[in-house]
Short mmCIF file of C-alpha atoms in Angstrom, two decimals:
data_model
loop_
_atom_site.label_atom_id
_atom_site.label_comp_id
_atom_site.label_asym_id
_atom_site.label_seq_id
_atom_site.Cartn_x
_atom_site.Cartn_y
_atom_site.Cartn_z
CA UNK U 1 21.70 -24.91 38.97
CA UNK U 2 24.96 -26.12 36.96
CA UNK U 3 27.34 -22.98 36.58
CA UNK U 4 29.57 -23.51 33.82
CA UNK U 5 33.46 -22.05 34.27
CA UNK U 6 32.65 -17.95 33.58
CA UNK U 7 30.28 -18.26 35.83
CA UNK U 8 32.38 -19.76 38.91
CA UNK U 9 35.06 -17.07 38.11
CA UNK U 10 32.35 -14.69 38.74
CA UNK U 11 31.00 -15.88 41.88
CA UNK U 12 32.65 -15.39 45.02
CA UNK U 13 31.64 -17.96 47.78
CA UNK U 14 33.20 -16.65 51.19
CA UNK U 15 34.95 -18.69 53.30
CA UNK U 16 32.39 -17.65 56.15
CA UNK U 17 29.29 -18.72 54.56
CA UNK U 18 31.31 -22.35 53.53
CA UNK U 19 33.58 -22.86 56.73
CA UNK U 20 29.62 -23.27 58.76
CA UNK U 21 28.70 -26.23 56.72
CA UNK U 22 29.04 -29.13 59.41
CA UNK U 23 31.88 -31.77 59.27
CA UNK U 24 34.36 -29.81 57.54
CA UNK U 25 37.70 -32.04 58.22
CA UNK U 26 41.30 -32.11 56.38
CA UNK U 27 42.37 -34.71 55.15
CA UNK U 28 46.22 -35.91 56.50
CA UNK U 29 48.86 -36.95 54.95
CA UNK U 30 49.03 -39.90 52.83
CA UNK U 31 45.41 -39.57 51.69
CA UNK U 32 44.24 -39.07 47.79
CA UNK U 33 42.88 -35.50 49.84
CA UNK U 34 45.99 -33.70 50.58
CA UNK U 35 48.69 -31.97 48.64
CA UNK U 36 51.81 -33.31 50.59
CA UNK U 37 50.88 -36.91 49.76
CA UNK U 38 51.11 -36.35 45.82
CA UNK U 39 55.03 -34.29 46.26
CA UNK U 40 56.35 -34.92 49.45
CA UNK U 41 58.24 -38.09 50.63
CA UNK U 42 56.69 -40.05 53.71
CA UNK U 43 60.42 -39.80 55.46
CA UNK U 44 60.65 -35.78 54.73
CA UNK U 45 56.91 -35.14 56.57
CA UNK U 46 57.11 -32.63 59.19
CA UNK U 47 54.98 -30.65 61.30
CA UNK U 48 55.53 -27.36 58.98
CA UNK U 49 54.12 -29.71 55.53
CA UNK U 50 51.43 -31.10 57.81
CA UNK U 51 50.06 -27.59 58.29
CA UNK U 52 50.55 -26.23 55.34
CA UNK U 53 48.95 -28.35 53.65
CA UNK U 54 46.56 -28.37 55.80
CA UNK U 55 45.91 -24.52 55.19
CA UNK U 56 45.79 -25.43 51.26
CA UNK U 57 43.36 -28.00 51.75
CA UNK U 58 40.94 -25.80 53.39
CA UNK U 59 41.80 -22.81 50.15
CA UNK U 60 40.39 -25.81 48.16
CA UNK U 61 37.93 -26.95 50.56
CA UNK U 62 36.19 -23.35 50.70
CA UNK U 63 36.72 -22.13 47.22
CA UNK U 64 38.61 -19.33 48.85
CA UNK U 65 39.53 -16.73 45.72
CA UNK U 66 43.90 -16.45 44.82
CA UNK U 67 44.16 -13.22 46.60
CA UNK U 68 42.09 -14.27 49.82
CA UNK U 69 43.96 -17.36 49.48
CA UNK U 70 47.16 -15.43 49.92
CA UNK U 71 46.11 -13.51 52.87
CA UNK U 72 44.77 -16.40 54.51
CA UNK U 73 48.13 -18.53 53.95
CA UNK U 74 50.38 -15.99 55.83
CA UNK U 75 48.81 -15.27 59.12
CA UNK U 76 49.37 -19.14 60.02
CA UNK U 77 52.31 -19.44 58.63
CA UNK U 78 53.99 -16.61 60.56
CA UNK U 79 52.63 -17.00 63.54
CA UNK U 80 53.44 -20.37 63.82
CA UNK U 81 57.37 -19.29 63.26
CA UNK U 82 57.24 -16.60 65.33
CA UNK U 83 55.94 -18.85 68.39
CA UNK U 84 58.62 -21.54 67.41
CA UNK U 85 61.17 -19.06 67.19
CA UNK U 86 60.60 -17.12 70.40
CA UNK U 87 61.17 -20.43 72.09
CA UNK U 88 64.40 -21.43 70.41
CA UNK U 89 65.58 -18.14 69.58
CA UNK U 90 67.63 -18.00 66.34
CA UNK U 91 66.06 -15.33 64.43
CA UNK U 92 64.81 -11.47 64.91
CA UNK U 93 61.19 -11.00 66.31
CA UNK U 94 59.53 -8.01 64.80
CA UNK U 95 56.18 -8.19 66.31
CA UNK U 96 57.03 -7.26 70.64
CA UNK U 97 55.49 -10.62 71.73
CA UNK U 98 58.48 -10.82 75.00
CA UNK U 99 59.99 -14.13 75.97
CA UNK U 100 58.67 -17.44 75.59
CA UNK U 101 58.03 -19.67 78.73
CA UNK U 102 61.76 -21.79 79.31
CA UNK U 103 60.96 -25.50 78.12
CA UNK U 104 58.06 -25.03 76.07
CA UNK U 105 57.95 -27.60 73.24
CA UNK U 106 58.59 -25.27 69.77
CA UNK U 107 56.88 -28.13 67.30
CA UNK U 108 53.41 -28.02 69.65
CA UNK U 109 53.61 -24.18 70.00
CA UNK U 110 53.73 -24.14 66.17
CA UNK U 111 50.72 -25.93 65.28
CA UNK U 112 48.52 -24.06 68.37
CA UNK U 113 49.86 -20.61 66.41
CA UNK U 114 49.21 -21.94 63.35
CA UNK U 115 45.92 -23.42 63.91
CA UNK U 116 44.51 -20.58 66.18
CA UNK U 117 45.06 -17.85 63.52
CA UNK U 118 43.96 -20.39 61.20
CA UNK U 119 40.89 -20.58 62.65
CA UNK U 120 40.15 -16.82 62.47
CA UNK U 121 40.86 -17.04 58.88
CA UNK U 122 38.96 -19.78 57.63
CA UNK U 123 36.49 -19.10 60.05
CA UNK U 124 36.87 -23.07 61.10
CA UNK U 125 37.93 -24.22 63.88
CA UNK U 126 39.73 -27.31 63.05
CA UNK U 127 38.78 -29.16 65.96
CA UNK U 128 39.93 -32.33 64.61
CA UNK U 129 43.02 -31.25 63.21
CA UNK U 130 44.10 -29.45 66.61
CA UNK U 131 43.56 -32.46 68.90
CA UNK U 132 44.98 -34.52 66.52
CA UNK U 133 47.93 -32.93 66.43
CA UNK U 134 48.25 -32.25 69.85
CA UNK U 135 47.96 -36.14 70.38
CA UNK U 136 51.33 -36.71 68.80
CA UNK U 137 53.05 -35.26 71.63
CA UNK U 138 53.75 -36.93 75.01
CA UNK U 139 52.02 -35.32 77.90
CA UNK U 140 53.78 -33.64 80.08
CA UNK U 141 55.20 -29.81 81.03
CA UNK U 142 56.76 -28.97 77.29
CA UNK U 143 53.66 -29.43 75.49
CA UNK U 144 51.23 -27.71 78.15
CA UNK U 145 53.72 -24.76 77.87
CA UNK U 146 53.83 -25.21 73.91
CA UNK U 147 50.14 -25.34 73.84
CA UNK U 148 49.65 -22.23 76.24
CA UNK U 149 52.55 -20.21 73.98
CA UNK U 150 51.13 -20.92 70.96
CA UNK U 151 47.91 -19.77 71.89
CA UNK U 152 49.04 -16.60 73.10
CA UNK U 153 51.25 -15.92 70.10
CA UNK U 154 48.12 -17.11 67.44
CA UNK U 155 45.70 -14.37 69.57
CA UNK U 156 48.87 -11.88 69.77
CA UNK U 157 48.68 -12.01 65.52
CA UNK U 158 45.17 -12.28 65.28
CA UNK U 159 44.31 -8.82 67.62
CA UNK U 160 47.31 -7.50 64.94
CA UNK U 161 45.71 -7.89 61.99
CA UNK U 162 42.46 -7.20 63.44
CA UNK U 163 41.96 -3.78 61.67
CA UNK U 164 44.58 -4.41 58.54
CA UNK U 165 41.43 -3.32 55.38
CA UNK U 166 41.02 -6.98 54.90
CA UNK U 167 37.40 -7.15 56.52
CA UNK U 168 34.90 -7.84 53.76
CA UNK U 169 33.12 -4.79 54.04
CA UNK U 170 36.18 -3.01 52.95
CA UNK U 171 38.04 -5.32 50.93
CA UNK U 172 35.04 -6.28 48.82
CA UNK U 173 34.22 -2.46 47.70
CA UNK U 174 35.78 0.57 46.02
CA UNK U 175 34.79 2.82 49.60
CA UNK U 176 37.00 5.41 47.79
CA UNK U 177 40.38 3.23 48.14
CA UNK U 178 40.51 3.61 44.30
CA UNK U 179 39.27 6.24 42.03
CA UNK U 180 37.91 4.89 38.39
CA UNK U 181 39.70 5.66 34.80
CA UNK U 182 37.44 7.57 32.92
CA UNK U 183 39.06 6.95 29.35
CA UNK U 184 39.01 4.34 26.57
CA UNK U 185 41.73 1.95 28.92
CA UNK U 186 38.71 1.67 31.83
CA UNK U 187 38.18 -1.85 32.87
CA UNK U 188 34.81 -3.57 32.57
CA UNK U 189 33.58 -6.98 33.00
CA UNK U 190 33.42 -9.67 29.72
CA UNK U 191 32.10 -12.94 29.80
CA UNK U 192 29.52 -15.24 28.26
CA UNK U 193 26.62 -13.50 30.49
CA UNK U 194 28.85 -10.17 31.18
CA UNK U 195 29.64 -8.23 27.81
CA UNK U 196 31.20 -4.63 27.28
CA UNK U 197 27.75 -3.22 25.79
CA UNK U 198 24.74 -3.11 28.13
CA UNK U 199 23.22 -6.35 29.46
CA UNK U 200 23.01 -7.68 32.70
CA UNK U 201 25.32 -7.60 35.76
CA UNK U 202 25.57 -7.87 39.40
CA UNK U 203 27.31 -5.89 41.49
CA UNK U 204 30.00 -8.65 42.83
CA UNK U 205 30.80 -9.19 39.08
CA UNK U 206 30.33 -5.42 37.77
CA UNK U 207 32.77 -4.22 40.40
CA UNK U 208 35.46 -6.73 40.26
CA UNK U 209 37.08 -9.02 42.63
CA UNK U 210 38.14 -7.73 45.92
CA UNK U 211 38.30 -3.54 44.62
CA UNK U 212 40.15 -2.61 48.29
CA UNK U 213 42.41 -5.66 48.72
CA UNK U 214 45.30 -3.45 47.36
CA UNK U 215 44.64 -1.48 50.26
CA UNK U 216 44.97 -4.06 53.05
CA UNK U 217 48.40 -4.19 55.48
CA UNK U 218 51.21 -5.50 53.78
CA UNK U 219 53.22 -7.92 56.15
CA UNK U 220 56.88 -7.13 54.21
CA UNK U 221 56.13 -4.24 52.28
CA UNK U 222 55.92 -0.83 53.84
CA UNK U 223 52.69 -0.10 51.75
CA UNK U 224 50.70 -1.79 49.03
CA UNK U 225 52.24 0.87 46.58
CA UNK U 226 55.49 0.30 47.60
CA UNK U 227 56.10 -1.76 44.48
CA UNK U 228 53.64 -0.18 42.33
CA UNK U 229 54.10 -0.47 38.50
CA UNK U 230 54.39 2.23 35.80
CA UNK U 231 51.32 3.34 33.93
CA UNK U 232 50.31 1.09 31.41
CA UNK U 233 51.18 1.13 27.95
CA UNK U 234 49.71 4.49 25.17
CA UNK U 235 46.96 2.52 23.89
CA UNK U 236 47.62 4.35 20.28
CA UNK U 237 51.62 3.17 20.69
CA UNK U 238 53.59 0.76 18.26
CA UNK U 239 54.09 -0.98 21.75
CA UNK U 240 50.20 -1.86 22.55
CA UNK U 241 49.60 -2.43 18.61
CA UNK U 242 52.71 -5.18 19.46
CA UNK U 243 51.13 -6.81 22.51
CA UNK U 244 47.38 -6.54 21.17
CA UNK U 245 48.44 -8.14 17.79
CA UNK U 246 50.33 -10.97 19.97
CA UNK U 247 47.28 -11.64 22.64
CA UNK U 248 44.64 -11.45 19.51
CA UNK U 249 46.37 -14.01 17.78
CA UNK U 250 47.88 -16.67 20.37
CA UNK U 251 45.14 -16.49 23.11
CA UNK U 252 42.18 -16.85 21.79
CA UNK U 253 40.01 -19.69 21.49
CA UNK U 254 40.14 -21.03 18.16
CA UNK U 255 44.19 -19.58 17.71
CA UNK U 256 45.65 -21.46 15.18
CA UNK U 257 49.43 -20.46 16.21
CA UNK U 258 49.48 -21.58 19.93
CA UNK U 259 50.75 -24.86 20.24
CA UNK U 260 49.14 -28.17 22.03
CA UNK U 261 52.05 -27.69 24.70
CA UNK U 262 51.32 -23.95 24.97
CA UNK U 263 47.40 -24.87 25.35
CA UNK U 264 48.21 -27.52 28.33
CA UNK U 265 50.47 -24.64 29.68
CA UNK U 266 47.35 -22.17 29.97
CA UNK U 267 45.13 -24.81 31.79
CA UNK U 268 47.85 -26.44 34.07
CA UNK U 269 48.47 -22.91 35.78
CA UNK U 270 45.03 -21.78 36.05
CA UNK U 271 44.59 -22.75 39.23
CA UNK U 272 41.26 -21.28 39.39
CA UNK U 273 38.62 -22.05 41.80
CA UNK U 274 37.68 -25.15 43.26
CA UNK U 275 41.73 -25.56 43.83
CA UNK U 276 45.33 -24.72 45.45
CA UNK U 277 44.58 -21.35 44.00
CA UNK U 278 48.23 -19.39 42.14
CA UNK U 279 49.85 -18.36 45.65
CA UNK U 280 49.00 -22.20 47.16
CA UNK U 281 50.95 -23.43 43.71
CA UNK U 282 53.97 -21.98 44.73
CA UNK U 283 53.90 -22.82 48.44
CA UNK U 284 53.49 -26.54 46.75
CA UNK U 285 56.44 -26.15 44.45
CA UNK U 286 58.36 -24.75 47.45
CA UNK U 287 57.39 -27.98 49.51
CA UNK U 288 58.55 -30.20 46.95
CA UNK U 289 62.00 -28.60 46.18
CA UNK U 290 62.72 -27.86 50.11
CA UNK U 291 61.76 -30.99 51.28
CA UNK U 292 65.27 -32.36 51.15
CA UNK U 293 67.17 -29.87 51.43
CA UNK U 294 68.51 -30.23 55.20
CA UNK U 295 66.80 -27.72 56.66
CA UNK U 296 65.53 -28.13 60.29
CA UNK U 297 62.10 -27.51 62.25
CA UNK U 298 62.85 -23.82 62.79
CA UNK U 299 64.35 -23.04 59.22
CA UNK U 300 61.33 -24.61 57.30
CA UNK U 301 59.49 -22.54 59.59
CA UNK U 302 60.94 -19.52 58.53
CA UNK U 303 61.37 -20.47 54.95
CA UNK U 304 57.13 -20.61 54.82
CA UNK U 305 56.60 -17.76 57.51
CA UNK U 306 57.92 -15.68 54.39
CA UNK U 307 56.91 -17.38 51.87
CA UNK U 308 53.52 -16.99 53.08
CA UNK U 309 53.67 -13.42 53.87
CA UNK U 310 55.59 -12.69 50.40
CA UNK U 311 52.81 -14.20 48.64
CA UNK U 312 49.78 -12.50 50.58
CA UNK U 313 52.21 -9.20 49.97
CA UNK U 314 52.02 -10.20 45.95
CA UNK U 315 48.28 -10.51 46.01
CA UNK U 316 48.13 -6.88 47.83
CA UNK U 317 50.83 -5.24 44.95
CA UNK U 318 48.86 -7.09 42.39
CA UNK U 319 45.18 -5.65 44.01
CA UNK U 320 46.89 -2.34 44.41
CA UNK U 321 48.24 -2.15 40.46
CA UNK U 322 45.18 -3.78 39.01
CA UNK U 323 42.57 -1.31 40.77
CA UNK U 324 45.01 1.68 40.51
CA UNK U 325 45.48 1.36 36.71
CA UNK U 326 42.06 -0.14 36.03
CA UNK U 327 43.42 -1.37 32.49
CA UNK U 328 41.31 -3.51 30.13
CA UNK U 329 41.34 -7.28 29.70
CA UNK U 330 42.17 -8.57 26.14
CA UNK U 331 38.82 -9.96 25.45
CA UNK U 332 37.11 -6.18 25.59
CA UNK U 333 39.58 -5.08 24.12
CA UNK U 334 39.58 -6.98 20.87
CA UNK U 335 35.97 -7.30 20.72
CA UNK U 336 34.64 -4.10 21.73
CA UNK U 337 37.19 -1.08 22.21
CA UNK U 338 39.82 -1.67 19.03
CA UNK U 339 38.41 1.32 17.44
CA UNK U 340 38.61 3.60 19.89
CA UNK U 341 42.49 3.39 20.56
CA UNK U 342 43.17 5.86 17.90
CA UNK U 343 46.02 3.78 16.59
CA UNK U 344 46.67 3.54 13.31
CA UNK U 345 48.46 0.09 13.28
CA UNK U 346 46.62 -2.38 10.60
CA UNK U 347 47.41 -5.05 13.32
CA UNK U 348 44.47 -3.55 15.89
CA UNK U 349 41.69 -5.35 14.37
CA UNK U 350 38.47 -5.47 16.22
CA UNK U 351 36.71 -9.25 16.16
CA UNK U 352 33.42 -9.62 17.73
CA UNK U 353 33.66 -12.80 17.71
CA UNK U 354 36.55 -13.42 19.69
CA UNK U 355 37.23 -15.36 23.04
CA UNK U 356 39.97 -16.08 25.26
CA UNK U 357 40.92 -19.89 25.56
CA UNK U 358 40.60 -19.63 29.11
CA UNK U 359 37.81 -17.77 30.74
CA UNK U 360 38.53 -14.04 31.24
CA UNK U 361 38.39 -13.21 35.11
CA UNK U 362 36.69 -10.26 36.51
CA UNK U 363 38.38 -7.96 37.36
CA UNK U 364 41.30 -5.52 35.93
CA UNK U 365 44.34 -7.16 33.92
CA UNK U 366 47.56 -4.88 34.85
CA UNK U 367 49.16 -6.36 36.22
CA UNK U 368 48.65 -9.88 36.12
CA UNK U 369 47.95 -11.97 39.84
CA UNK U 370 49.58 -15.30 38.42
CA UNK U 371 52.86 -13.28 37.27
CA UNK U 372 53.89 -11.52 40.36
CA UNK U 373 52.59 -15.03 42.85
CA UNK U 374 54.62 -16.66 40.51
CA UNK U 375 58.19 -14.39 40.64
CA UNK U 376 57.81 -13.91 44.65
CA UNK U 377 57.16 -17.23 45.34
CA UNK U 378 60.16 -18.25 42.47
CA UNK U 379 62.54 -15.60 44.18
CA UNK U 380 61.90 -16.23 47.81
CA UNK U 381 62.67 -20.02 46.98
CA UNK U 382 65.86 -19.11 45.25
CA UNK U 383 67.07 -17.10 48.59
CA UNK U 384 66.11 -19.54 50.53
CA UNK U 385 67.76 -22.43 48.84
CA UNK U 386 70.27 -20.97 47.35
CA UNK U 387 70.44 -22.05 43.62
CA UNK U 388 67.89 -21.42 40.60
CA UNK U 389 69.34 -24.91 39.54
CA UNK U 390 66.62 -27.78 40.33
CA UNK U 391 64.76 -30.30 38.33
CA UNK U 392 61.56 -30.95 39.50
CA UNK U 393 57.96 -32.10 37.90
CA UNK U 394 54.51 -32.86 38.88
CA UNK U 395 51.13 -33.34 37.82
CA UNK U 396 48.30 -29.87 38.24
CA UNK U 397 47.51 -30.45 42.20
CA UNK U 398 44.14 -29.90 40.99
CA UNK U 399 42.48 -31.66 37.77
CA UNK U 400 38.89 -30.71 38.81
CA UNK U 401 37.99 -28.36 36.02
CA UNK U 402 40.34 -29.20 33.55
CA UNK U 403 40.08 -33.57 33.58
CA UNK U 404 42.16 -33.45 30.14
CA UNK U 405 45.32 -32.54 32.89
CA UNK U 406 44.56 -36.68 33.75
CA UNK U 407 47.96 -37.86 33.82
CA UNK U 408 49.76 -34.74 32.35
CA UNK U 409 53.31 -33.71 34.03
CA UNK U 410 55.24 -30.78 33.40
CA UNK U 411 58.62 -30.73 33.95
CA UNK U 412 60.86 -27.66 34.92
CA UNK U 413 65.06 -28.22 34.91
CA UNK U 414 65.08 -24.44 37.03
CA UNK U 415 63.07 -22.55 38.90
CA UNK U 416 62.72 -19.83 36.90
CA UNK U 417 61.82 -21.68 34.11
CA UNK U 418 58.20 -22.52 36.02
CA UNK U 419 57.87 -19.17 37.33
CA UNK U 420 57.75 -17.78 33.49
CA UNK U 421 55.66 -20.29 32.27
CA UNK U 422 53.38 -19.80 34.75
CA UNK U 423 53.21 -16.25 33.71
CA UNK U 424 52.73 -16.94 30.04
CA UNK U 425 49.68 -19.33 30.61
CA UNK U 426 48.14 -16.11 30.84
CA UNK U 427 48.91 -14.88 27.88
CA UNK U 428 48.29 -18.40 25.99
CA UNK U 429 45.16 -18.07 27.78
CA UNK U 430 44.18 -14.83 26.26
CA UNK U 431 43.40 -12.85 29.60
CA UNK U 432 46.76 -11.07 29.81
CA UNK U 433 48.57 -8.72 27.84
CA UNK U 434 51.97 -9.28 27.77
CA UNK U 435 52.83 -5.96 29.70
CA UNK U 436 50.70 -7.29 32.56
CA UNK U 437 53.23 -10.29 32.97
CA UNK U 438 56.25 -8.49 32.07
CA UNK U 439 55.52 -5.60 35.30
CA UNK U 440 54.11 -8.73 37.71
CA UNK U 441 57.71 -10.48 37.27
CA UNK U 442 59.60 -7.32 38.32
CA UNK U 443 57.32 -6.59 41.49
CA UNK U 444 57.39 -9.96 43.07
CA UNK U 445 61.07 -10.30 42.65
CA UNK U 446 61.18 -6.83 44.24
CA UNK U 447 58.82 -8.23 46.52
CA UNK U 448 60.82 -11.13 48.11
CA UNK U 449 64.29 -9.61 47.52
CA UNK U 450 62.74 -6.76 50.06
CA UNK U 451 61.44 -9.49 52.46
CA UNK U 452 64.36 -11.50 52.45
CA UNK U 453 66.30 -8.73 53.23
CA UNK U 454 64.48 -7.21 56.00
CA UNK U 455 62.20 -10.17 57.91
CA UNK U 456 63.59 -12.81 60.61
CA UNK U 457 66.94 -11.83 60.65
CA UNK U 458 69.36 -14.30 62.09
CA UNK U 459 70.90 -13.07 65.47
CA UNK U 460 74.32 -12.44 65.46
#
């Protein structure tokens, strides 16, 4: 059976029941297959890009959902770092691992990290990627001992995050994490099949998307709540009238104010499923704009070792806020629940007939996933570079659903600049109120200012 686009965004295919199917490879570098070939230049590959993108490959690969994504992104990512950096020695190391054997090779010990906690993530074992890897090394004393490191440090991080809430059998229920809303703001499903009134459902779809992942182990953060936003807006205030009258009328299907740029905005950043996913966007920018930047092995190490755990700490705020608040999409909103706000605002006008542009996810709005992936990943790779000030541009890594992207490139003269409009391709979208986006941008910049302040400090 064909599902059309509301149905894919309500189907979650696990990465377990995917990463069995036989022959599951990445593609390297240089091929049509991965990321790095379409950003990075051949002279600036290194062994942090070639795993990375081998990690993004395999989000696409398994149709792994934005905030499993995220948490599957920074477990590899810092425990490849952490093995590098125990060898060489620059930075802090939170996590007690003890000293690293003299004259291990840093570069092999990366990719064995990497790739073993990789492996417990994707549930795949990347055979092929491992020993071809490996095979880039000459034989000899520093890569047995950089293989044998590695190894240790990848199982080290795995046994860690053994017991973290992310197992499915907690991450994919309520179990109590989060109690329900009981008034007129309470979240429920809307889609073509999935409607506010009675009709039917299933429970992955009536529940939402991952109800405990707000509940899982931050890796920066000292809990999930630590940056958790202010109630939502009085649904009878001027405010909501303001942001319901603004959603209504730009993001919905048949809007006759949003723009032709504004509608390519709302499908370039959708990076839905079947793709890099929001949190493997901005690992993608942040490979393009670091690439040349002078930074050695063990610095582009640590630039994606937080990174990565920033943006799997973004998912976890944004899980946390979404499934605390439990606050309405637009699309129930205008169709179904107008009347009951008790505002008196002649802008709150309830149309039956209306639909987002872009297909409403399901699960709670505030706040919004893209918005706070989009300000940690923007603000980490400020810090880390140390200017807002870059021109860059690319084509959407993924053109999949959206073929009309063919040929389309953005282009962004700052940072900042792409870290907004990836927030407001939400709202041009329709699936996002406006407060959603505005309290996502604040958390992930508190997010990664937090993070950069406080992980892999340089030793004195």
């Amino acid at each position: 059976m064909q599902l059309n686009r509301r149905q894919l965004l309500g189907t979650t295919i696990t990465a377990t029941a995917l990463s069995a199917l036989p022959g599951c490879t990445t593609a390297s570098f240089g091929s049509r297959s991965s990321y790095a070939t379409a950003i990075i230049d051949p002279k600036n590959q290194n062994t942090v890009f070639h795993w990375v993108d081998i990690a993004m490959q395999q989000v696409r690969d398994q149709r792994v959902p934005p905030p499993r994504a995220a948490y599957n992104f920074a477990g590899p990512m810092v425990a490849g770092f952490v093995a590098a950096n125990a060898i060489i020695g620059r930075y802090t190391n939170p996590y007690g691992l003890g000293p690293a054997p003299k004259g291990a090779d840093p570069e092999v010990a990366y990719g064995v990290a990497f790739a073993t906690v990789a492996s417990e993530c994707f549930q795949q074992p990347f055979l092929f990627e491992r020993g071809s890897f490996k095979k880039r090394f000459p034989d000899g004393e520093a890569k047995d001992l950089g293989v044998k490191w590695g190894r240790h440090v990848g199982l080290h991080i795995n046994k860690m995050r053994t017991h973290d809430g992310s197992e499915p059998h907690k991450a994919n229920y309520y179990l109590g994490r989060y109690d329900r809303r009981q008034d007129v703001m309470k979240w429920t499903p809307t889609g073509a099949a999935y409607s506010a009134g009675p009709g039917p459902a299933v429970g992955s779809y009536d529940r939402g998307l991952f109800p405990g992942h707000g509940k899982i182990k931050p890796w920066t953060m000292t809990s999930g709540s630590q940056f958790r936003s202010d109630p939502f807006l009085d649904p009878s205030s001027l405010e909501f009238a303001e942001d319901f009258d603004l959603i209504r009328r730009l993001g919905g299907k048949d809007s006759s104010i949003r723009t032709a740029d504004q509608s390519e905005i709302a499908l370039f950043w959708e990076d839905g499923p079947w793709g890099i996913t929001p949190p493997g966007h901005f690992l993608y920018i942040a490979m393009q704009v670091m690439q040349d930047r002078g930074f050695d092995f063990l610095d582009m190490a640590r630039n994606f070792a937080l990174l990565g755990a920033t943006q799997c700490d973004a998912s976890i705020n944004a899980w946390d806020n979404k499934f605390h608040h439990d606050v309405i999409r637009p699309e129930t909103a205008i169709k179904f629940r107008c009347s009951k706000f008790g505002s008196t605002d002649p802008r709150m006008v309830e149309q039956a007939s209306w639909e987002s542009y872009i297909p409403t996810p399901n699960f709670p709005g505030y706040t919004s996933g893209h918005s706070t992936f989009g300000a940690a990943g923007i603000e980490m790779t400020k810090l880390l570079i140390g200017t807002d000030r870059v021109n860059f541009s690319h084509e959407s890594p993924d053109q999949v659903l959206w073929p009309s992207l063919k040929g389309k490139v953005r282009h962004w003269t700052n940072l900042e600049q792409a870290a907004e409009e990836n927030g407001w391709s939400r709202l041009y979208g329709g699936v996002h109120w406006k407060a959603d986006h505005d309290a996502a941008m604040k958390a992930g910049r508190q997010i990664a200012r937090h993070a950069h302040q406080n992980m892999f400090i340089r030793k004195a």
